[in-house]
């Protein structure tokens, strides 16, 4: 029925802090948008060799993007360069040795090391290899005890060194912690959950598993005709889908994955993908849903032509708006373009929205600056959020924030207690911002601004706590855009670091200048500046948070494993001039990055070296260009 013999970690110093992730990323999910998919290409034996594809994974390494494919019948892992669509490597063959695979199904990329985890159904084990095909470790073995596996299929990995495995024949999920010690690699079973059945948290033939950007685990519960969502401790959150052939219904969902907007895509097959007389052939398809579960799109029917499927086992989406489907019985990978409704094509990159988070009080204000570029007015939503952060697990929030928007010294708009305003609520829904309760004491204003520079200040009203200031581009016009963000505040330790979040939308890369300023503020009358700021830039997607670049002392470049080469001091200075940013003194310990980024969500974090504190400034500039 399905393909097989019988069927067709983060190890570094950085750990995710829920508070600053919320500050940087709540509200940074792009608004749900309908897609109009179109078939682009297929990769078959003549392109990448004979293949029976099951699980897949995408990895972004610097400016390169790779697709890893499990070739189930031949026991191989294939690596494809998505820029050219060519195979660059193939590792393994059927066997039970190192870098040999017996019926490989699922693949996951470690967010930190870029190593691969491969779920081997035939060997009842998980094997870890590098992204150059070198053996690292393996664990498992047939059995029902914790740590043992029977036909593992799905695998996912987070940035904290945890690996989540769908133990298919045991109808359960197991969580392992993987780490490297002085004597080698070790694994430890953290927890297991599930068991056969159809109730919440039970499984009947589970397949793929995926982490979303909120850290929730999504499992394709195949013969229960649904998706199930859990937290990383295995606690059941919700079930998605029912049995059927309609929109949002499933016969046999095999995998679920996410795009950078938080939309999710489900690969689904019917009860017998080789039986042309089966009554449910309509379910040889992909379905797309908005983050809130709203059905957006479906495509695919039974067949061999481009855009048709015979067991679409997995679907993954890159950050260029392309979807890839492993079409098992047609022995190929199919590529689709996901354009917006009414056509696709290339969309120039621009900032969709920006936000900053800080612990603030009357003596430590939160002030965010932004620039509206172009020649025409733009509708902007500005919010100061405090109490609503409690719904996302944040304690110590600012209890009664207000927001004031200034053009120079002129007050343009202000609000305290937004009061459930219908137009503000509609604008928030349009841009994909999380909802504010109508009776909350958060502040929000919706206004139309002419091109120019503005500041948004969070008033504390005598309070003390964590606040989030957000600036949303409501109309989304490319003719006039939000071109930069700067936030001044007190850089503290722990969750008191200064964080700015931003989203690049469109389909093309965008060059940005990101700066963490401390000592240079003395030239502008700041007497308590953080003496040695360090800047770290993270990308956030469905696989978690990945450090893409960092800097401490702007004149001296620093590299990140798998990241791009750092820009020179001369290039950074030229970009500052082009964006209108003030010059940094040569050799100062201020920090800066000039980097080209793919569309997606990012966070810039400024902290003090060796725990230093003081007033700091974080800036994100759109460098002029395409």
Coordinates of C-alpha atoms in Angstrom, one line a residue:
X1 CA 0.0 0.0 0.0
X2 CA 2.9 2.4 0.8
X3 CA 6.5 2.3 -0.2
X4 CA 8.8 -0.1 1.7
X5 CA 9.4 -3.8 1.6
X6 CA 5.8 -4.3 2.9
X7 CA 4.4 -0.9 2.2
X8 CA 5.0 1.2 -0.9
X9 CA 20.5 19.9 17.9
X10 CA 21.8 22.9 19.1
X11 CA 25.0 22.4 21.0
X12 CA 26.1 26.0 21.3
X13 CA 25.8 28.6 24.0
X14 CA 22.6 30.2 22.7
X15 CA 19.3 28.9 24.0
X16 CA 15.9 30.2 23.0
X17 CA 14.4 32.6 25.5
X18 CA 10.6 32.6 25.1
X19 CA 10.4 36.2 26.2
X20 CA 12.7 37.8 23.6
X21 CA 11.4 35.5 20.9
X22 CA 8.0 36.8 21.6
X23 CA 9.2 40.3 21.6
X24 CA 11.0 40.0 18.3
X25 CA 8.6 37.7 16.4
X26 CA 5.0 38.1 17.6
X27 CA 3.3 39.9 14.8
X28 CA 6.1 39.2 12.3
X29 CA 4.2 36.5 10.5
X30 CA 3.1 37.7 7.1
X31 CA -0.6 37.9 6.4
X32 CA -2.2 34.8 5.0
X33 CA -2.5 35.1 1.2
X34 CA -4.1 33.0 -1.4
X35 CA -1.7 31.3 -3.8
X36 CA -2.1 30.4 -7.4
X37 CA 0.3 27.5 -7.9
X38 CA 1.8 26.6 -11.2
X39 CA 3.8 23.5 -12.3
X40 CA 7.4 24.5 -13.0
X41 CA 9.5 21.4 -13.5
X42 CA 10.1 17.8 -12.7
X43 CA 13.4 16.1 -11.7
X44 CA 13.5 12.5 -12.9
X45 CA 16.0 9.8 -13.6
X46 CA 17.6 11.8 -16.4
X47 CA 18.2 14.7 -14.0
X48 CA 19.1 13.3 -10.7
X49 CA 19.2 9.5 -11.2
X50 CA 16.6 6.8 -10.6
X51 CA 14.7 7.8 -7.4
X52 CA 11.8 6.7 -5.2
X53 CA 11.4 9.8 -3.1
X54 CA 9.8 9.9 0.3
X55 CA 10.9 12.5 2.9
X56 CA 12.6 15.7 2.1
X57 CA 14.2 18.7 3.9
X58 CA 15.4 22.1 2.8
X59 CA 18.5 23.8 4.3
X60 CA 19.7 27.4 3.7
X61 CA 23.5 27.6 4.0
X62 CA 24.7 31.1 3.4
X63 CA 23.4 32.2 0.0
X64 CA 22.9 28.5 -1.1
X65 CA 19.7 26.5 -0.7
X66 CA 19.8 22.7 -0.8
X67 CA 17.1 20.1 -1.0
X68 CA 17.8 16.7 0.6
X69 CA 15.7 13.7 -0.6
X70 CA 15.3 10.2 0.9
X71 CA 15.6 7.7 -2.0
X72 CA 13.7 4.9 -0.3
X73 CA 14.1 1.9 -2.6
X74 CA 17.8 2.5 -3.4
X75 CA 18.8 3.4 0.2
X76 CA 20.3 6.8 -0.6
X77 CA 20.2 10.4 0.4
X78 CA 20.3 12.8 -2.6
X79 CA 21.5 16.5 -2.3
X80 CA 20.1 19.0 -4.8
X81 CA 21.2 22.5 -5.4
X82 CA 17.9 24.4 -5.7
X83 CA 19.6 27.3 -7.6
X84 CA 20.4 25.0 -10.5
X85 CA 18.1 22.0 -9.9
X86 CA 21.1 19.7 -10.2
X87 CA 22.2 16.8 -8.0
X88 CA 25.5 17.7 -6.2
X89 CA 25.8 14.5 -4.1
X90 CA 24.3 11.1 -3.4
X91 CA 25.3 9.1 -0.3
X92 CA 24.6 5.5 0.7
X93 CA 23.1 2.3 -0.6
X94 CA 20.9 -0.3 0.9
X95 CA 22.6 -1.9 4.0
X96 CA 23.0 -1.5 7.7
X97 CA 26.5 0.0 7.9
X98 CA 27.6 3.5 8.4
X99 CA 26.1 5.9 5.7
X100 CA 24.1 2.9 4.4
X101 CA 20.3 3.1 4.6
X102 CA 17.6 0.5 4.6
X103 CA 14.4 2.2 3.5
X104 CA 15.2 5.8 4.5
X105 CA 12.0 7.8 4.9
X106 CA 12.3 11.0 6.9
X107 CA 15.1 13.7 6.9
X108 CA 15.6 16.6 9.3
X109 CA 18.3 19.3 9.3
X110 CA 20.0 20.2 12.6
X111 CA 19.4 24.0 12.8
X112 CA 22.9 24.7 14.2
X113 CA 25.3 22.3 12.6
X114 CA 23.4 21.6 9.4
X115 CA 24.0 17.9 9.9
X116 CA 21.2 15.5 8.7
X117 CA 19.1 13.1 10.7
X118 CA 17.7 10.2 8.6
X119 CA 14.9 7.9 9.8
X120 CA 15.6 4.4 8.5
X121 CA 12.4 2.3 8.4
X122 CA 14.2 -0.9 7.5
X123 CA 17.0 -0.6 10.0
X124 CA 14.8 0.6 12.9
X125 CA 17.2 3.4 13.6
X126 CA 18.1 7.1 13.3
X127 CA 21.4 7.9 11.6
X128 CA 23.1 11.3 11.8
X129 CA 25.5 12.3 9.0
X130 CA 27.1 15.6 8.0
X131 CA 25.8 17.6 5.1
X132 CA 28.9 16.3 3.2
X133 CA 27.9 12.7 3.8
X134 CA 30.2 11.8 6.7
X135 CA 28.9 9.4 9.5
X136 CA 28.4 11.0 12.9
X137 CA 26.3 8.6 15.0
X138 CA 23.3 6.2 15.0
X139 CA 20.8 4.9 17.5
X140 CA 17.7 2.8 17.9
X141 CA 17.1 -1.0 17.3
X142 CA 13.9 -2.9 17.0
X143 CA 11.7 -3.1 20.0
X144 CA 9.0 -1.4 22.0
X145 CA 11.0 -0.2 25.0
X146 CA 11.8 3.6 25.2
X147 CA 14.7 4.3 22.9
X148 CA 13.9 1.3 20.7
X149 CA 12.2 1.8 17.3
X150 CA 10.0 -0.1 14.9
X151 CA 9.8 1.4 11.5
X152 CA 10.7 5.0 12.2
X153 CA 9.4 7.4 9.5
X154 CA 9.2 11.0 10.6
X155 CA 12.0 13.0 12.2
X156 CA 12.4 16.6 13.3
X157 CA 15.2 18.5 15.2
X158 CA 15.2 21.7 17.2
X159 CA 18.0 24.2 18.1
X160 CA 18.2 22.8 21.6
X161 CA 19.6 19.4 20.6
X162 CA 16.3 17.6 20.7
X163 CA 15.3 15.1 18.0
X164 CA 11.7 14.0 17.6
X165 CA 11.0 10.6 15.9
X166 CA 7.7 9.1 14.6
X167 CA 7.9 5.5 15.7
X168 CA 5.5 4.3 13.1
X169 CA 4.8 0.7 14.0
X170 CA 4.7 1.5 17.7
X171 CA 2.2 4.3 17.0
X172 CA 4.1 6.8 19.1
X173 CA 6.5 9.7 19.1
X174 CA 9.8 9.6 21.0
X175 CA 11.9 12.6 22.0
X176 CA 15.6 12.2 22.3
X177 CA 18.3 14.6 23.4
X178 CA 21.5 14.4 21.4
X179 CA 24.8 15.9 22.5
X180 CA 28.6 15.6 22.0
X181 CA 30.8 14.8 25.0
X182 CA 34.5 14.4 25.4
X183 CA 34.1 10.7 24.7
X184 CA 31.7 10.9 21.7
X185 CA 28.1 11.4 20.8
X186 CA 25.3 10.3 23.2
X187 CA 21.5 10.1 23.0
X188 CA 19.0 10.1 25.9
X189 CA 15.3 9.4 25.8
X190 CA 13.5 12.4 27.1
X191 CA 9.9 11.2 26.8
X192 CA 7.5 9.2 24.7
X193 CA 3.9 9.7 23.9
X194 CA 1.0 8.2 21.9
X195 CA -0.1 4.6 21.6
X196 CA -2.6 3.0 19.2
X197 CA -6.0 4.5 19.0
X198 CA -8.1 7.3 17.6
X199 CA -8.4 9.5 20.7
X200 CA -6.5 12.8 21.3
X201 CA -2.8 12.0 21.4
X202 CA -3.2 8.5 20.0
X203 CA -2.1 7.4 16.6
X204 CA -3.0 5.1 13.8
X205 CA -0.1 4.8 11.3
X206 CA 1.6 8.2 11.9
X207 CA 4.1 9.5 9.2
X208 CA 5.7 12.9 9.1
X209 CA 6.5 15.2 12.0
X210 CA 7.4 18.9 11.7
X211 CA 8.2 21.8 14.1
X212 CA 6.4 25.1 13.5
X213 CA 7.9 28.5 14.3
X214 CA 6.1 28.5 17.7
X215 CA 7.8 25.3 18.7
X216 CA 4.8 23.1 18.3
X217 CA 5.1 19.6 16.8
X218 CA 2.7 18.6 14.0
X219 CA 2.3 14.9 13.2
X220 CA 0.5 13.5 10.1
X221 CA -1.7 10.8 11.7
X222 CA -2.3 8.9 8.5
X223 CA -5.0 6.4 9.2
X224 CA -6.8 8.6 11.6
X225 CA -7.2 11.1 8.7
X226 CA -5.9 14.1 10.6
X227 CA -3.0 16.2 11.8
X228 CA -2.2 16.3 15.5
X229 CA -0.4 19.2 17.3
X230 CA 1.6 18.9 20.5
X231 CA 4.0 20.9 22.6
X232 CA 7.6 19.6 22.8
X233 CA 6.8 17.7 26.0
X234 CA 4.2 15.7 24.2
X235 CA 1.1 17.4 25.6
X236 CA -1.8 17.4 23.1
X237 CA -2.9 20.8 21.8
X238 CA -5.3 20.2 19.0
X239 CA -6.4 18.0 16.1
X240 CA -6.8 19.3 12.5
X241 CA -8.9 17.7 9.8
X242 CA -11.6 15.1 9.4
X243 CA -12.1 12.1 7.0
X244 CA -13.2 13.0 3.5
X245 CA -12.4 14.4 0.1
X246 CA -13.5 18.0 0.7
X247 CA -11.4 21.0 1.5
X248 CA -9.7 20.6 4.8
X249 CA -10.5 16.9 4.9
X250 CA -8.0 14.0 4.5
X251 CA -7.9 10.3 3.5
X252 CA -4.3 9.6 4.4
X253 CA -2.1 12.7 5.2
X254 CA 1.5 11.7 5.1
X255 CA 3.4 14.9 5.8
X256 CA 3.0 18.6 6.8
X257 CA 5.4 21.5 6.4
X258 CA 5.4 25.3 6.7
X259 CA 6.4 28.3 4.6
X260 CA 8.0 31.5 6.0
X261 CA 4.5 33.0 6.3
X262 CA 3.3 30.3 8.7
X263 CA 1.0 28.8 6.1
X264 CA 1.1 25.0 6.2
X265 CA 1.0 22.4 3.4
X266 CA -0.3 18.9 3.7
X267 CA 0.7 16.0 1.3
X268 CA -2.2 13.6 1.1
X269 CA -2.9 10.4 -0.7
X270 CA -5.9 8.1 -1.1
X271 CA -6.4 4.6 0.3
X272 CA -4.6 2.9 -2.5
X273 CA -2.4 5.2 -4.7
X274 CA -1.9 2.5 -7.4
X275 CA -5.5 1.5 -7.8
X276 CA -7.0 3.5 -10.7
X277 CA -10.5 2.4 -9.7
X278 CA -10.2 3.6 -6.1
X279 CA -13.1 6.0 -5.4
X280 CA -10.9 8.6 -3.6
X281 CA -8.3 9.4 -6.3
X282 CA -9.2 13.1 -5.8
X283 CA -7.0 13.0 -2.6
X284 CA -3.8 12.6 -4.6
X285 CA -3.1 16.2 -3.8
X286 CA -1.5 19.0 -1.8
X287 CA -3.6 21.3 0.4
X288 CA -2.5 24.7 1.8
X289 CA -3.9 26.4 4.9
X290 CA -3.4 29.8 6.6
X291 CA -1.8 29.8 10.1
X292 CA -5.3 30.0 11.6
X293 CA -6.4 26.8 9.7
X294 CA -8.3 28.6 6.9
X295 CA -8.2 26.6 3.7
X296 CA -6.4 28.4 0.9
X297 CA -5.6 26.1 -2.0
X298 CA -5.4 22.6 -3.3
X299 CA -3.8 21.1 -6.3
X300 CA -3.1 17.7 -7.9
X301 CA -5.0 14.8 -9.3
X302 CA -4.1 11.1 -10.0
X303 CA -1.9 10.8 -13.0
X304 CA 1.6 11.0 -14.5
X305 CA 1.5 14.5 -16.2
X306 CA 3.2 17.5 -14.6
X307 CA 1.1 18.6 -11.6
X308 CA -0.4 15.1 -11.1
X309 CA 0.6 12.6 -8.5
X310 CA 0.8 8.9 -7.6
X311 CA 1.5 9.1 -3.9
X312 CA 2.7 12.6 -3.1
X313 CA 4.5 11.7 0.1
X314 CA 6.1 14.9 1.3
X315 CA 5.9 18.6 0.4
X316 CA 8.4 21.3 1.4
X317 CA 8.5 25.1 0.6
X318 CA 11.6 27.2 0.1
X319 CA 12.0 30.9 0.9
X320 CA 11.6 31.9 -2.8
X321 CA 8.0 30.8 -3.0
X322 CA 8.5 27.4 -4.6
X323 CA 7.0 24.1 -3.4
X324 CA 8.6 20.7 -3.9
X325 CA 6.6 17.4 -3.8
X326 CA 8.1 13.9 -3.6
X327 CA 5.9 12.0 -6.2
X328 CA 6.8 8.4 -5.1
X329 CA 5.3 6.1 -7.7
X330 CA 6.1 8.5 -10.5
X331 CA 9.7 8.4 -9.3
X332 CA 10.3 12.1 -9.5
X333 CA 10.4 15.5 -7.6
X334 CA 7.9 18.1 -8.9
X335 CA 8.5 21.8 -8.4
X336 CA 5.7 24.3 -8.3
X337 CA 5.7 28.1 -8.1
X338 CA 3.4 29.7 -5.5
X339 CA 2.5 33.1 -6.9
X340 CA -0.1 35.4 -5.4
X341 CA -3.7 35.1 -6.7
X342 CA -3.9 36.6 -10.1
X343 CA -0.4 35.5 -11.1
X344 CA 3.0 35.0 -9.5
X345 CA 6.2 36.3 -10.9
X346 CA 9.0 38.3 -9.2
X347 CA 8.1 40.7 -6.4
X348 CA 10.8 43.1 -5.2
X349 CA 11.8 42.6 -1.6
X350 CA 10.8 45.1 1.0
X351 CA 10.2 45.3 4.8
X352 CA 6.7 44.1 5.6
X353 CA 6.8 45.1 9.2
X354 CA 9.2 45.8 12.0
X355 CA 9.1 45.5 15.8
X356 CA 11.2 45.9 18.9
X357 CA 11.0 44.6 22.4
X358 CA 12.5 45.9 25.7
X359 CA 12.0 46.0 29.4
X360 CA 10.9 49.6 29.9
X361 CA 10.0 52.1 32.6
X362 CA 9.9 55.9 33.1
X363 CA 13.7 56.0 33.3
X364 CA 14.3 53.5 30.5
X365 CA 12.0 54.5 27.6
X366 CA 11.3 52.4 24.5
X367 CA 11.6 54.6 21.4
X368 CA 11.4 53.2 17.9
X369 CA 12.2 55.2 14.8
X370 CA 11.0 54.3 11.2
X371 CA 11.1 55.8 7.8
X372 CA 8.4 55.8 5.2
X373 CA 10.0 56.0 1.8
X374 CA 8.7 56.8 -1.7
X375 CA 6.5 59.8 -2.7
X376 CA 3.0 58.8 -1.7
X377 CA 1.3 58.5 1.7
X378 CA 1.2 55.1 3.4
X379 CA -1.2 53.5 5.8
X380 CA 0.6 52.4 9.0
X381 CA -0.5 50.4 12.0
X382 CA 1.5 51.2 15.2
X383 CA 1.0 49.2 18.4
X384 CA 2.4 49.3 22.0
X385 CA 1.7 45.9 23.5
X386 CA 2.0 44.9 27.1
X387 CA -0.9 43.0 28.8
X388 CA -1.7 40.8 25.7
X389 CA 1.9 39.4 26.0
X390 CA 0.6 37.4 29.0
X391 CA -1.4 35.2 26.6
X392 CA 1.9 34.0 25.2
X393 CA 3.5 33.2 28.5
X394 CA 5.3 36.5 29.1
X395 CA 5.4 37.6 32.7
X396 CA 6.5 41.0 33.9
X397 CA 4.8 42.8 31.1
X398 CA 4.2 46.6 31.1
X399 CA 0.6 46.8 32.5
X400 CA -0.7 50.0 30.8
X401 CA 1.3 51.1 27.8
X402 CA 0.4 54.0 25.5
X403 CA 1.8 54.8 22.1
X404 CA 2.7 58.2 20.7
X405 CA 3.8 58.8 17.1
X406 CA 5.9 61.9 16.3
X407 CA 7.1 63.5 13.1
X408 CA 10.1 65.4 14.5
X409 CA 8.8 67.1 17.6
X410 CA 5.2 67.2 16.4
X411 CA 2.8 64.7 17.9
X412 CA 1.0 63.0 15.1
X413 CA -1.2 60.5 16.9
X414 CA -1.5 58.8 20.3
X415 CA -3.5 56.2 22.1
X416 CA -3.9 54.5 25.5
X417 CA -6.3 51.6 25.8
X418 CA -7.2 50.9 22.1
X419 CA -10.8 49.9 23.0
X420 CA -11.5 47.3 20.4
X421 CA -11.6 49.8 17.5
X422 CA -13.0 48.0 14.5
X423 CA -10.8 49.6 11.9
X424 CA -7.6 48.8 13.9
X425 CA -8.8 45.2 14.4
X426 CA -9.4 44.8 10.6
X427 CA -6.0 46.3 9.8
X428 CA -4.4 43.8 12.3
X429 CA -6.2 40.9 10.7
X430 CA -5.1 42.1 7.2
X431 CA -1.4 42.2 8.1
X432 CA -1.5 38.9 10.2
X433 CA -0.9 40.5 13.6
X434 CA -2.0 38.7 16.7
X435 CA -5.3 39.9 18.0
X436 CA -5.6 42.3 21.0
X437 CA -8.6 41.7 23.3
X438 CA -11.1 44.5 22.9
X439 CA -10.9 45.4 26.6
X440 CA -7.1 45.3 26.9
X441 CA -5.0 48.3 28.0
X442 CA -2.6 47.9 25.0
X443 CA -2.2 51.0 22.8
X444 CA -2.7 51.1 19.0
X445 CA -3.1 53.7 16.2
X446 CA -3.9 53.4 12.5
X447 CA -2.9 56.4 10.5
X448 CA -1.8 57.5 7.0
X449 CA 1.7 59.0 6.9
X450 CA 3.4 61.0 4.3
X451 CA 7.0 60.0 3.3
X452 CA 9.4 60.9 6.1
X453 CA 11.0 60.0 9.4
X454 CA 8.9 59.1 12.4
X455 CA 9.3 57.9 16.0
X456 CA 7.0 55.7 18.0
X457 CA 7.3 56.0 21.8
X458 CA 5.9 53.7 24.4
X459 CA 4.5 55.5 27.4
X460 CA 4.7 53.6 30.6
X461 CA 2.1 55.5 32.7
X462 CA 4.2 54.9 35.8
X463 CA 4.5 51.2 35.1
X464 CA 7.5 48.9 34.7
X465 CA 7.8 45.8 32.4
X466 CA 8.3 44.3 29.1
X467 CA 6.7 46.1 26.1
X468 CA 6.6 45.4 22.4
X469 CA 6.3 48.2 19.8
X470 CA 5.2 47.2 16.3
X471 CA 5.1 49.1 13.0
X472 CA 3.1 47.4 10.2
X473 CA 2.9 48.3 6.5
X474 CA -0.9 48.0 6.0
X475 CA -1.3 48.8 2.3
X476 CA 1.8 46.8 1.1
X477 CA 2.6 49.1 -1.8
X478 CA 6.0 48.7 -3.3
X479 CA 6.0 52.3 -4.5
X480 CA 6.3 53.6 -0.9
X481 CA 7.7 51.5 1.8
X482 CA 9.0 51.3 5.4
X483 CA 12.7 51.5 4.7
X484 CA 14.4 51.3 8.2
X485 CA 13.9 50.7 11.9
X486 CA 15.9 52.1 14.8
X487 CA 15.2 51.4 18.5
X488 CA 16.9 53.1 21.4
X489 CA 16.7 51.6 24.9
X490 CA 18.6 50.2 27.8
X491 CA 20.6 47.1 27.0
X492 CA 20.5 44.9 30.1
X493 CA 21.4 41.2 30.6
X494 CA 19.3 38.1 30.2
X495 CA 15.9 38.9 28.8
X496 CA 16.8 42.6 29.0
X497 CA 18.8 42.5 25.8
X498 CA 17.6 44.8 23.0
X499 CA 15.9 43.0 20.1
X500 CA 14.5 44.3 16.8
X501 CA 12.5 42.0 14.5
X502 CA 11.7 42.5 10.9
X503 CA 10.2 40.7 7.9
X504 CA 11.4 40.8 4.3
X505 CA 8.6 40.0 1.9
X506 CA 8.7 39.5 -1.8
X507 CA 10.5 36.8 -3.9
X508 CA 14.0 38.4 -4.3
X509 CA 16.9 38.9 -1.8
X510 CA 17.4 42.2 -0.1
X511 CA 20.6 43.8 1.1
X512 CA 20.3 45.2 4.6
X513 CA 22.6 47.1 7.0
X514 CA 22.1 46.1 10.7
X515 CA 23.9 48.0 13.4
X516 CA 24.2 47.7 17.2
X517 CA 25.4 51.1 18.5
X518 CA 26.8 52.0 21.9
X519 CA 30.0 54.2 22.1
X520 CA 29.2 56.3 19.1
X521 CA 26.1 57.6 20.9
X522 CA 28.4 59.7 23.1
X523 CA 28.7 62.0 20.1
X524 CA 25.0 62.7 20.4
X525 CA 24.9 63.5 24.2
X526 CA 24.3 60.0 25.5
X527 CA 26.3 59.5 28.7
X528 CA 25.5 56.0 29.7
X529 CA 25.9 54.1 26.5
X530 CA 26.7 50.4 26.5
X531 CA 30.5 50.3 26.1
X532 CA 30.9 47.2 23.8
X533 CA 27.7 46.1 22.1
X534 CA 27.6 42.7 20.3
X535 CA 25.2 42.1 17.4
X536 CA 23.6 38.8 16.5
X537 CA 21.2 38.2 13.5
X538 CA 18.9 35.3 13.6
X539 CA 16.6 33.9 10.9
X540 CA 13.3 32.3 12.1
X541 CA 11.3 29.7 10.0
X542 CA 9.5 26.5 10.6
X543 CA 12.7 24.7 11.6
X544 CA 13.5 27.2 14.4
X545 CA 16.0 30.0 14.9
X546 CA 19.3 30.0 13.1
X547 CA 22.2 32.4 13.7
X548 CA 23.1 33.8 10.2
X549 CA 25.6 36.5 11.1
X550 CA 27.2 38.3 14.0
X551 CA 29.6 41.1 14.8
X552 CA 31.5 42.6 17.7
X553 CA 33.5 45.7 16.6
X554 CA 32.3 46.9 13.2
X555 CA 35.7 47.4 11.5
X556 CA 36.5 43.7 12.0
X557 CA 34.4 41.1 10.3
X558 CA 33.3 37.8 12.0
X559 CA 32.1 34.6 10.3
X560 CA 29.4 32.2 11.3
X561 CA 29.5 28.5 10.3
X562 CA 27.7 28.2 7.0
X563 CA 27.2 31.9 6.7
X564 CA 28.4 34.5 4.1
X565 CA 31.8 36.1 4.2
X566 CA 31.7 39.4 6.2
X567 CA 31.6 42.7 4.5
X568 CA 34.6 45.0 4.7
X569 CA 34.7 48.2 6.7
X570 CA 34.8 50.2 3.5
X571 CA 31.6 48.4 2.2
X572 CA 29.8 49.0 5.5
X573 CA 30.8 52.7 5.4
X574 CA 29.5 53.0 1.9
X575 CA 26.2 51.4 2.8
X576 CA 25.8 53.7 5.8
X577 CA 26.3 56.7 3.4
X578 CA 23.8 55.3 0.9
X579 CA 21.2 54.8 3.6
X580 CA 21.8 58.1 5.4
X581 CA 23.0 56.5 8.6
X582 CA 25.5 58.4 10.7
X583 CA 29.1 57.4 10.4
X584 CA 30.8 55.2 13.0
X585 CA 34.3 56.2 14.2
X586 CA 37.0 54.0 12.8
X587 CA 37.9 51.2 15.2
X588 CA 35.1 51.9 17.6
X589 CA 33.6 48.9 19.4
X590 CA 30.1 49.5 17.8
X591 CA 28.9 46.6 15.8
X592 CA 27.6 46.4 12.2
X593 CA 26.5 43.9 9.5
X594 CA 26.0 44.4 5.8
X595 CA 24.3 41.3 4.5
X596 CA 22.0 40.1 1.7
X597 CA 19.0 38.2 3.1
X598 CA 16.4 36.0 1.5
X599 CA 12.7 36.9 2.2
X600 CA 11.7 35.7 5.7
X601 CA 11.6 36.7 9.3
X602 CA 14.7 37.9 11.2
X603 CA 15.7 39.2 14.7
X604 CA 18.6 41.4 15.5
X605 CA 19.8 41.1 19.1
X606 CA 22.1 43.5 20.8
X607 CA 23.8 42.6 24.1
X608 CA 26.8 43.9 26.0
X609 CA 30.0 41.9 25.8
X610 CA 30.9 40.3 29.2
X611 CA 27.5 41.3 30.5
X612 CA 27.9 45.0 29.9
X613 CA 24.8 47.3 30.2
X614 CA 23.8 50.7 29.2
X615 CA 21.8 52.6 26.5
X616 CA 22.1 51.2 23.1
X617 CA 20.6 51.6 19.6
X618 CA 19.7 48.9 17.2
X619 CA 19.2 49.9 13.5
X620 CA 18.0 48.0 10.5
X621 CA 18.3 49.8 7.1
X622 CA 17.1 48.8 3.7
X623 CA 20.1 49.4 1.4
X624 CA 19.0 51.1 -1.8
X625 CA 18.9 48.7 -4.8
X626 CA 16.5 46.3 -6.5

